[in-house]
Structure formats: structure tokens, C-alpha cells
Short mmCIF file of C-alpha atoms in Angstrom, two decimals:
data_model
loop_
_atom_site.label_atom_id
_atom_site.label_comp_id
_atom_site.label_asym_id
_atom_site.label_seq_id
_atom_site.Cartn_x
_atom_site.Cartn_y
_atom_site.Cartn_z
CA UNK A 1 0.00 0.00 0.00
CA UNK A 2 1.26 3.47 -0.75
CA UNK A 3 2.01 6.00 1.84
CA UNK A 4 0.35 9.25 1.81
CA UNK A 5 1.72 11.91 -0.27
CA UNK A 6 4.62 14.48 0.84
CA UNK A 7 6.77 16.99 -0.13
CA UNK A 8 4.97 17.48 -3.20
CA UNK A 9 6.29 20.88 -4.91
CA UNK A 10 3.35 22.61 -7.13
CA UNK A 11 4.55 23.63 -10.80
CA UNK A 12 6.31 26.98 -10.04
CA UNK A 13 8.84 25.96 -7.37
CA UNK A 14 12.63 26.21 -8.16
CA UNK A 15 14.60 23.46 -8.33
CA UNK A 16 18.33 23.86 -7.80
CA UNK A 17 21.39 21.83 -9.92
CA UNK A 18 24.63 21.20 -8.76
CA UNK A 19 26.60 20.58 -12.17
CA UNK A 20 26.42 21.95 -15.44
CA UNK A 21 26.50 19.55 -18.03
CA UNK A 22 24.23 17.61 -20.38
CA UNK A 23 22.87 15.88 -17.49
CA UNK A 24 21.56 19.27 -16.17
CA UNK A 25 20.58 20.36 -19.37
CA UNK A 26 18.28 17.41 -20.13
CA UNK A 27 17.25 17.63 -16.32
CA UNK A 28 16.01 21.20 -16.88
CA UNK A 29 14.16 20.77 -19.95
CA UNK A 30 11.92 18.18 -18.63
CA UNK A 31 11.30 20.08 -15.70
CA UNK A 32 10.22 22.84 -17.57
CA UNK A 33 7.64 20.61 -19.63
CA UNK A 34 6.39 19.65 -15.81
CA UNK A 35 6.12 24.01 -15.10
CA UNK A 36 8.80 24.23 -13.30
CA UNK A 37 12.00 26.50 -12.90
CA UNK A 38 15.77 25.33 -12.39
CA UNK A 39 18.59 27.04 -11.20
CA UNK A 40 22.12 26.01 -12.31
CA UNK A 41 25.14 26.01 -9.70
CA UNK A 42 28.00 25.66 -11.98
CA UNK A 43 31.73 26.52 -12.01
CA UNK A 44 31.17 27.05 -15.35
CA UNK A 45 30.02 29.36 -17.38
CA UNK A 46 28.02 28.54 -20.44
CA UNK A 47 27.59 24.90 -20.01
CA UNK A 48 25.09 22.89 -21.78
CA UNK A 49 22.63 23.08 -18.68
CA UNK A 50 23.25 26.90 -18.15
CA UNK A 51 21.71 27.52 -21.87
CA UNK A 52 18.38 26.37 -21.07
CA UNK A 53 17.94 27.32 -17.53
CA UNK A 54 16.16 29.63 -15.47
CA UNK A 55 18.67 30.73 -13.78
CA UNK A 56 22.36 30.13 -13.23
CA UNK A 57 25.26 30.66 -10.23
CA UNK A 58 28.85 30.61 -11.62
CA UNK A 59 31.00 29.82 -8.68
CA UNK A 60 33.34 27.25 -7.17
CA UNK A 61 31.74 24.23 -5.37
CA UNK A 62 33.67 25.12 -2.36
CA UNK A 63 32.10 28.52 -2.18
CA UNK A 64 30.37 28.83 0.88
CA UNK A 65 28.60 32.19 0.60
CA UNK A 66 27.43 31.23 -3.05
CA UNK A 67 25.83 28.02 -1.48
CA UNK A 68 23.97 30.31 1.14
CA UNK A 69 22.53 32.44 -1.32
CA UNK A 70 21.87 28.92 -4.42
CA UNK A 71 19.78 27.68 -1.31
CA UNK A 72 17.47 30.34 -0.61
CA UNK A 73 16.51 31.22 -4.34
CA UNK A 74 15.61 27.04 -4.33
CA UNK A 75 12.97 24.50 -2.92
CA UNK A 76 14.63 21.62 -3.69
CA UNK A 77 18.66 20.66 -4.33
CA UNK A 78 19.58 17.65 -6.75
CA UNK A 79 22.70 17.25 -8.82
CA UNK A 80 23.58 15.96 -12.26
CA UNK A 81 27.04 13.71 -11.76
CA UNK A 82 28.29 12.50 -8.27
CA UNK A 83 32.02 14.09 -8.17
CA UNK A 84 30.81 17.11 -6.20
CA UNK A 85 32.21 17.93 -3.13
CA UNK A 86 30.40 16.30 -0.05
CA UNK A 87 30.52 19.24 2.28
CA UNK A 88 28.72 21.18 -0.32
CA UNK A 89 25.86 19.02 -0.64
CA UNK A 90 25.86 18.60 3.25
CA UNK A 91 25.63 22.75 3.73
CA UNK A 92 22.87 22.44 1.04
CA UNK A 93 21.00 19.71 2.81
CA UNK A 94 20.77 21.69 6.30
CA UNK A 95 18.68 24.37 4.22
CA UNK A 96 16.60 22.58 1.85
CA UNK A 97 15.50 18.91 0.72
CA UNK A 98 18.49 17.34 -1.19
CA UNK A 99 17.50 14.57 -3.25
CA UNK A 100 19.37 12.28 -3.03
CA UNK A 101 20.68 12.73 0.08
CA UNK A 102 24.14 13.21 0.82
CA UNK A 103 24.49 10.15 2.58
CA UNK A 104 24.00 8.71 -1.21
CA UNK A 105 26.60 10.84 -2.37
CA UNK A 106 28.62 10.05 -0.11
CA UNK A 107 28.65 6.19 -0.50
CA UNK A 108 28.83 6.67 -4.81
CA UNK A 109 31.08 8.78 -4.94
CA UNK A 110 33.92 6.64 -3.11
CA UNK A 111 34.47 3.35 -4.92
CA UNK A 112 35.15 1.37 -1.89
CA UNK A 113 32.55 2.49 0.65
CA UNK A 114 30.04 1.49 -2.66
CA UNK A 115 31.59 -1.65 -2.85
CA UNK A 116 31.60 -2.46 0.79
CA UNK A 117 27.97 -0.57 1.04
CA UNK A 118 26.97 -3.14 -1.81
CA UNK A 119 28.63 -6.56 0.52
CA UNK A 120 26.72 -5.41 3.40
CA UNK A 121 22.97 -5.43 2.17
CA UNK A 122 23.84 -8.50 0.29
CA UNK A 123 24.32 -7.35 -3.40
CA UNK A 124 27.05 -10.03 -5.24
CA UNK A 125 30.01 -8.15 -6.94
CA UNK A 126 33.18 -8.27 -8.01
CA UNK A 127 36.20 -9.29 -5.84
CA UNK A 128 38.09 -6.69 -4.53
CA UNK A 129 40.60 -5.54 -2.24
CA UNK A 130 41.38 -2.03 -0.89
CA UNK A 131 45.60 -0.47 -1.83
CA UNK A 132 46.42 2.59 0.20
CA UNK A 133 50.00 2.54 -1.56
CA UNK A 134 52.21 1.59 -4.23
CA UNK A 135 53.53 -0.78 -1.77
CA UNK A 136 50.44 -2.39 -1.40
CA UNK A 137 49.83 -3.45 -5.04
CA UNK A 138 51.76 -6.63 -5.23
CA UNK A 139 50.13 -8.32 -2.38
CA UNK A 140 46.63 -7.59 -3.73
CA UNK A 141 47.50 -8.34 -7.23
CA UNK A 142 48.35 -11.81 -5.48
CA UNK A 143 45.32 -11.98 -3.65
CA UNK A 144 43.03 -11.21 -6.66
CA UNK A 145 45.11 -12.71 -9.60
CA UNK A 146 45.72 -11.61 -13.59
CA UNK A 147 43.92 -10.12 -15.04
CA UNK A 148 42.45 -7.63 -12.67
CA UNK A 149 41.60 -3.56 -12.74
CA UNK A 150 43.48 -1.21 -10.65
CA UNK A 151 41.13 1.82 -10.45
CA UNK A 152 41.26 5.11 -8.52
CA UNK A 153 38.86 4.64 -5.35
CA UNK A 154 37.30 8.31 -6.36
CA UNK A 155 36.86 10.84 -9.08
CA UNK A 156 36.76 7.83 -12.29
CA UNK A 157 34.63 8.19 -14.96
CA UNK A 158 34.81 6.83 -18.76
CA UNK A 159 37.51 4.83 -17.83
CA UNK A 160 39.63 7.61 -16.01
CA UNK A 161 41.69 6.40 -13.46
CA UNK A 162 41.87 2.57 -14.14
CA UNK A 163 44.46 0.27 -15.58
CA UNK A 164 44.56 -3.32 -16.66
CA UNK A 165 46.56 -5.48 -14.60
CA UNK A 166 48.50 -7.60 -16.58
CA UNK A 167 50.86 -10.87 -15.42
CA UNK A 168 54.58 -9.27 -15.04
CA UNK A 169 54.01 -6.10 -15.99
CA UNK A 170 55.55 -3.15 -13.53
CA UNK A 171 53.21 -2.83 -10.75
CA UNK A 172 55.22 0.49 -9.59
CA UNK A 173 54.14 2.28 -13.32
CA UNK A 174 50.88 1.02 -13.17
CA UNK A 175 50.01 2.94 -9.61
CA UNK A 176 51.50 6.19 -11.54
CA UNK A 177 48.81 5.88 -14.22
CA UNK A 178 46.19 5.07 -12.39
CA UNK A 179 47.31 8.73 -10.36
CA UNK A 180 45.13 8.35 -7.42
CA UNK A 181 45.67 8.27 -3.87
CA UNK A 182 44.12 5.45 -2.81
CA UNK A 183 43.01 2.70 -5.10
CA UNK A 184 40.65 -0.25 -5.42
CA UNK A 185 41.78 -3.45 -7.11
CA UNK A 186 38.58 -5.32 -8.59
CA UNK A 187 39.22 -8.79 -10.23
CA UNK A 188 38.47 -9.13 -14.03
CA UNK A 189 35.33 -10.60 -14.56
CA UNK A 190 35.23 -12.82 -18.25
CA UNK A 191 31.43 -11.19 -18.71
CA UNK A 192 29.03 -12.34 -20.68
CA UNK A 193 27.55 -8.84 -21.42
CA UNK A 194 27.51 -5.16 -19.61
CA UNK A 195 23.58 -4.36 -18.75
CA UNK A 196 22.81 -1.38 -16.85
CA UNK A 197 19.56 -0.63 -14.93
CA UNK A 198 17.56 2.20 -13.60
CA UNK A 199 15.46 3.09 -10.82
CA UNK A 200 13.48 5.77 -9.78
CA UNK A 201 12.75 6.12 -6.52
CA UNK A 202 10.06 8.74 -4.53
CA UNK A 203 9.46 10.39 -1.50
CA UNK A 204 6.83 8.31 -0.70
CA UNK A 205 9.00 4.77 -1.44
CA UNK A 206 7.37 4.27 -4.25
CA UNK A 207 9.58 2.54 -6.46
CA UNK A 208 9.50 2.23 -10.77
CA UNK A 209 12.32 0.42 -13.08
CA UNK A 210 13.25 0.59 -16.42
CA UNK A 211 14.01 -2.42 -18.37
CA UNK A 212 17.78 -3.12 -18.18
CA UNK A 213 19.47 -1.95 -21.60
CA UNK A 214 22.36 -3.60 -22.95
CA UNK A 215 25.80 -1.52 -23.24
CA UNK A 216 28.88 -1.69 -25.64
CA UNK A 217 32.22 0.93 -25.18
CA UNK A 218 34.61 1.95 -26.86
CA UNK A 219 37.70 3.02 -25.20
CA UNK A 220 36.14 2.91 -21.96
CA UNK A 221 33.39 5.21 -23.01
CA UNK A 222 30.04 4.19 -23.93
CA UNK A 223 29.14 3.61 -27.35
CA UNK A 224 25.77 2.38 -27.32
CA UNK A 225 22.78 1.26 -25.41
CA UNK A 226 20.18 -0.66 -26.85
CA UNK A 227 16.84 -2.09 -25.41
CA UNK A 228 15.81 -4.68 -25.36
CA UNK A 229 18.69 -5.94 -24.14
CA UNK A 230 18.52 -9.14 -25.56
CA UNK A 231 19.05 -11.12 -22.28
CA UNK A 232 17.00 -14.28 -20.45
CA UNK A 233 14.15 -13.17 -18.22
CA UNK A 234 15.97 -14.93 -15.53
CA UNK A 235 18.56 -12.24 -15.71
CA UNK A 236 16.39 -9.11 -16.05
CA UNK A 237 14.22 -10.55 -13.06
CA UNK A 238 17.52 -10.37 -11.18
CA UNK A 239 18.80 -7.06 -12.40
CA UNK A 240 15.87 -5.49 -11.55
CA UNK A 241 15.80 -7.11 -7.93
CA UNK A 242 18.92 -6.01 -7.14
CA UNK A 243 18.03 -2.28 -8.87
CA UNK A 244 15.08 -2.46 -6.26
CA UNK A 245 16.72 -3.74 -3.58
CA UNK A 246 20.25 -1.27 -3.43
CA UNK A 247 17.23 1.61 -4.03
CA UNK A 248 15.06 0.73 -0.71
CA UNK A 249 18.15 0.30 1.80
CA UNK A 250 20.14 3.02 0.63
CA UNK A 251 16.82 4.54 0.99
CA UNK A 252 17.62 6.83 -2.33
CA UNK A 253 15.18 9.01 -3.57
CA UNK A 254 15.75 10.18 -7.01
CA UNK A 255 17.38 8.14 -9.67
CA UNK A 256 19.70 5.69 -9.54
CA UNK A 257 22.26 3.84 -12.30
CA UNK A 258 22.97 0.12 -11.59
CA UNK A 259 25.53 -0.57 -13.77
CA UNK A 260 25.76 -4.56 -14.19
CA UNK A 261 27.82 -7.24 -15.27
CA UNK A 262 26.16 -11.00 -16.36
CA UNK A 263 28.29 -13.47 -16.48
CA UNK A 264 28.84 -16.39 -18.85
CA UNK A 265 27.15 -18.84 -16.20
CA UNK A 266 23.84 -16.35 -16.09
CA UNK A 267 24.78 -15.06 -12.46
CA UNK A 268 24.64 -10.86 -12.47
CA UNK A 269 27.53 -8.81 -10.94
CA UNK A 270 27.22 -5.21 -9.83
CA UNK A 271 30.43 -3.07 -10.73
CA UNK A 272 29.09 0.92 -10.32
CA UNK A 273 26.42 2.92 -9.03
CA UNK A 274 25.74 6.44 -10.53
CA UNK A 275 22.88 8.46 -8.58
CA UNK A 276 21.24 10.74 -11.10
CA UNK A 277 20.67 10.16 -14.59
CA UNK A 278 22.69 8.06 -16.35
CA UNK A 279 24.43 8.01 -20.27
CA UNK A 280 23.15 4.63 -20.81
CA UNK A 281 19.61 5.50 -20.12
CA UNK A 282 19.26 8.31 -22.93
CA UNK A 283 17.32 5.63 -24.50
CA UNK A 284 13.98 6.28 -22.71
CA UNK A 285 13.69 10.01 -24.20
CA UNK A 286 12.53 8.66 -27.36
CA UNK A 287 11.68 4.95 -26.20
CA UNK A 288 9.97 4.96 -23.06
CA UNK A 289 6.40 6.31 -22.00
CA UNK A 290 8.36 8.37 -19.46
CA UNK A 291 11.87 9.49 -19.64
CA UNK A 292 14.67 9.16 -17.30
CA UNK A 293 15.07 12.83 -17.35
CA UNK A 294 11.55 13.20 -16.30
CA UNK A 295 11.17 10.40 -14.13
CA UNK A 296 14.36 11.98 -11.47
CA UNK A 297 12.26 15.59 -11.71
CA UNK A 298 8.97 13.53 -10.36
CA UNK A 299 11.07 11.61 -8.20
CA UNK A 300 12.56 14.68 -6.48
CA UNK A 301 9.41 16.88 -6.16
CA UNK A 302 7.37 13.76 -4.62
CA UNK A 303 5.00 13.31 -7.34
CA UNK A 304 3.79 9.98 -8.61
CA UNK A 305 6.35 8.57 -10.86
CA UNK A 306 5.47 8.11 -14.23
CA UNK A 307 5.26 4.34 -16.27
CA UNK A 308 9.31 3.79 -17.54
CA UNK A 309 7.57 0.96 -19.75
CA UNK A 310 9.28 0.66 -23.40
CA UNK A 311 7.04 1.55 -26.57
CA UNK A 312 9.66 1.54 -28.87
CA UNK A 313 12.45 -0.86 -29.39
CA UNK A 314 15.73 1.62 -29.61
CA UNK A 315 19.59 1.89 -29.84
CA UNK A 316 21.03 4.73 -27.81
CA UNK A 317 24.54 5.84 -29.66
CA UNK A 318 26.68 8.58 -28.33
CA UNK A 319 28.33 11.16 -30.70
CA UNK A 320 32.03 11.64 -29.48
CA UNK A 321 34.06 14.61 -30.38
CA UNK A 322 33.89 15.39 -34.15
CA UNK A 323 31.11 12.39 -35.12
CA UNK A 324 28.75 15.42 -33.75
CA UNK A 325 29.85 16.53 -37.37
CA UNK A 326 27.26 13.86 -38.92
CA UNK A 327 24.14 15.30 -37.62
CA UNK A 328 23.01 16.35 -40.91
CA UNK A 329 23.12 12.78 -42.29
CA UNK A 330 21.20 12.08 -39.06
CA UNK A 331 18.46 14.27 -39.11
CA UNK A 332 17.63 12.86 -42.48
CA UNK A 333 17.03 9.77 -41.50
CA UNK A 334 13.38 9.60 -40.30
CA UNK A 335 13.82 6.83 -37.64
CA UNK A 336 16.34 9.19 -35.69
CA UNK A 337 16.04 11.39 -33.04
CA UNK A 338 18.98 13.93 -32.64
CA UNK A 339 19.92 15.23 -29.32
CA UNK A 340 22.84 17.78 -29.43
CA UNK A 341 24.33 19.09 -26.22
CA UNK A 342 25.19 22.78 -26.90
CA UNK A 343 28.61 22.51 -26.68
CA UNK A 344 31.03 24.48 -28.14
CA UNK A 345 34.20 22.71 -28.79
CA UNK A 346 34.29 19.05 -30.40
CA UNK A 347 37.34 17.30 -27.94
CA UNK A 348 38.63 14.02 -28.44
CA UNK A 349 36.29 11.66 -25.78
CA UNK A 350 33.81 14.29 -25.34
CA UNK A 351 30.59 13.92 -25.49
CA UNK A 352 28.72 16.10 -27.28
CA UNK A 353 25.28 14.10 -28.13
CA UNK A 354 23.72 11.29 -28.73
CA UNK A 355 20.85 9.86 -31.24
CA UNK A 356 18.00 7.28 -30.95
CA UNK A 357 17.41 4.81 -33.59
CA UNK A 358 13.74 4.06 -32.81
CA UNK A 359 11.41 1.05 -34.42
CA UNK A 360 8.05 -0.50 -32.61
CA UNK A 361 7.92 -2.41 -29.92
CA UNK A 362 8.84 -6.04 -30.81
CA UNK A 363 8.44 -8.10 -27.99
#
């Protein structure tokens, strides 16, 4: 049975942003379909979420009189990727609802309180052991074995911060790449496929899930996600339990990426959490009744959440640096649906887009 209603904020209340990017930018358009206004806190200037925003704060994330005055002009705090500072959504969360909280983004945003989080409540992942130091590694590359990933306990996205341990190879030059201070070795896991799944959960508890969606990368960024996901039942039953499960005891409200391996044997794997919206589920903006976009803004004001069910069978591919230079071939394709970012400069690895290739529903 569902709990009464609270915290619901009408159409008209501001809803703060830590972050800048396309995440904030596709935040703050489908809050404005749902009436209401966002307010950007960004270090930077004209960032893709800044463009289409109500209202925008350029200043560091460490700035504490900035914060004051971001959290009276809001009624509600979120933020669009977890490498903020934790003190800053701790000042924000003594003056207004922060969704989620920053006990969330405190447990993401660390890989090895996530993966010890994960142990506790029961959720199977990869093996892993913590290295403070360089003079650590050996002894945990001979705990976990060859192949394994050395990653940076904090601050890693798209593959930044992690390196492939290899049999022999210098253990000493592998710490300096990896260039954090503390590390997390994970053992390599021969996977099947990489699934991903998200959940959306309310102030009331109420809990929705979309359908996992199957991902591909290349050079440790994503490439593509496409749903369905081409996987057993079985395995999407379990995805989607553990989805629901890591949501109710880390008691998230919001949104919440489960990013998943399944192994060869059919058994699923968590590797990474990411609580907001995630890259891999850009599918549901053209595929899904409701979007991922505006499924975290209903999450976050306490409405009902919308149905994430899939009417449209689609493949979710990223445009990296200069392939944003094909969106003319892509808007004349009739099947596609072209989401640009706003952002100036085409870099190697960035992202600056991503299109849908839609078709109906098959099964």
C-alpha cells in the first residue's frame, strides 16, 4: 500500500542543480515541460545546462557564501554527476530537501565504501581488495590474480583512473597511471555482457524500473545502449531485484544507475552505481512512456512517478568529439532522433550528443 503523499512541490517551485553539463541540461528541460524552474550552480560558465535554464550561479563548489545564497533562491537541491564535493551538498542539505541525500553521495562517490555498502545489504560483486600505496599493489595483485583492474577509489569516470593489470608487468608504473591516492583493485570478470539498470525512486518509497538496456564501449566510453537488451528473463528478473533492492536500503530518492555485469554462467555482478541520470539510459527520451530525465524531476518533487515501460524498441549511440559533425546525415534519416548538447568545442572523448534509432515495440 502506498504512503500518503509528501513533499509534493506545485509547478512553479525552483529546483536547484549542482553541475552543469548535459545531465543538467536534459534535467532542466523536462522540468520545464512539468512548469517548473531550475537554477544552475555551476563553475562554469556557459555549459550545456546553463543555456536552457532559469537561472544560473557561476561559482566554485567550495564557495560557501554562493551556497547560502543557491539555497534560498531554491525549494529543492539535486545534482547531475556525483564528483561534487560532499561538504557542499551537506551545507545544502541543512537548508533545503536534497535529493538524493548526501548520505548517497557520499557512499557513490567513493568506490570502496560502494563496494563495501553493496557486501553489506547483500548485493554479489566483483572481488576486490582495498591499496592505500604503491607498496600495497603486489600483495593484492596476489590476492586477486591476472587479469584484474586497478582503479582510482574516487573521481573515475569513462575509464579515467583505471588500468589493466596484466601478469609481469611493472606494478610500480601502473600505480603512476592510475594517479590516485588510494586505489581499489577489482578482479576481471570474463562477462558475458555489460547491462545497466535504472530506478526511480520517490518520496513516498514508491519505487518504478526501467528495463535493463544492454551496453557496448569503446575506449572505456560508452558507445551504445540498446533495449531490449537481448538477455533471459531470468537475468532481467535479477537485475531489476537487485536495482530495487540497493534503491530501498540506501533509501535513495531520485534516480539511480545500476551498472551490471552478467556473467557467462547467467549469475549478475554489480560493478558501479551512478545516482542521477545516467548516459546509458538516454534511450527512454525517445523509447519509453516516461523518460529518465523526467522520471528523477517527479522523483525529487514527490509526485507519482510516471510508467518507464518501453514503446519503442531503440539503440542509444553517443556522438564523441567530431562524429557530432554527422548530424546532418542524421536528421535525415526519419527513424532518428537527434539530441545535441550545446557545446562548443568538439574534444577528443567528449561527449557532445547522442541519437535514438527508434522502431516498434517487438516483444
Amino acid at each position: 500500500m502506498k504512503s500518503d503523499k509528501v513533499d509534493m512541490l506545485a509547478p512553479g517551485s525552483v529546483i536547484g542543480i549542482l553541475g552543469g553539463g548535459q545531465l543538467g541540461r536534459m534535467s532542466a528541460l523536462a522540468a520545464a515541460r512539468l512548469g517548473y524552474k531550475v537554477h544552475i550552480f555551476s563553475p562554469e560558465a556557459d555549459g550545456p545546462a546553463a543555456q536552457v535554464a532559469w537561472k544560473n550561479t557561476v561559482a566554485a563548489y567550495d564557495d560557501l557564501a554562493a551556497l547560502e545564497a543557491f539555497a534560498k533562491s531554491v525549494d529543492v537541491v539535486t545534482f547531475e554527476f556525483e564528483n561534487i564535493p560532499a561538504a557542499a551538498a551537506e551545507i545544502l542539505a541543512k537548508q533545503k530537501p536534497t535529493r538524493p541525500s548526501p548520505r548517497v553521495l557520499h557512499i557513490t562517490q567513493e568506490r570502496l565504501r560502494e563496494k563495501r555498502f553493496l557486501e553489506k545489504i547483500g548485493v554479489p560483486v566483483t572481488a576486490f581488495r582495498e591499496v592505500t600505496t604503491a607498496a600495497d599493489l603486489p600483495a593484492a595483485v596476489a590476492d586477486i590474480g591476472t587479469p584484474s583492474i586497478l582503479k582510482s577509489a574516487s573521481f573515475g569516470y569513462d575509464g579515467k583512473g583505471q588500468v589493466r593489470i596484466e601478469a609481469g608487468m611493472d606494478l610500480a608504473d601502473a600505480w603512476k597511471k592510475m594517479g590516485g591516492s588510494i586505489a581499489i583493485l577489482e578482479g576481471f570478470v570474463d562477462f558475458d555482457c555489460e547491462i545497466s539498470v535504472i530506478v526511480a525512486r520517490n518520496t513516498n518509497g514508491d519505487v518504478a524500473l526501467f528495463e535493463p538496456a544492454r551496453n557496448s564501449h569503446k575506449h572505456h566510453i560508452l558507445d551504445t545502449s540498446t533495449v531490449p537488451a537481448g538477455i533471459t528473463n531470468k537475468v532481467a528478473h535479477a537485475a531489476e531485484a537487485i536495482a530495487r533492492n540497493i534503491a530501498t536500503e540506501i533509501d535513495l530518492v531520485g534516480l539511480l544507475a545500476v551498472e551490471m555485469f552478467v556473467t557467462k554462467a547467467g549469475g549478475v555482478l554489480v560493478n558501479e552505481l551512478a545516482p542521477r541520470p545516467h548516459n546509458s539510459g538516454h534511450w527512454s527520451m525517445d523509447g519509453a512512456i516516461t523518460s529518465q530525465f523526467e522520471q528523477h524531476i517527479r522523483a525529487i518533487c514527490g509526485l507519482e512517478l510516471g510508467n518507464p515501460a518501453r514503446h519503442s524498441d531503440t539503440v542509444m549511440t553517443n556522438l564523441i568529439g567530431d562524429e557530432v559533425e554527422t548530424w546532418p546525415q542524421l536528421l535525415a534519416d526519419p527513424d532518428v532522433k537527434l539530441h545535441l548538447y550545446g557545446k562548443a568545442e568538439a574534444r577528443p572523448g567528449r561527449k557532445m550528443g547522442h541519437w535514438n534509432r527508434i522502431k516498434p515495440k517487438s516483444a
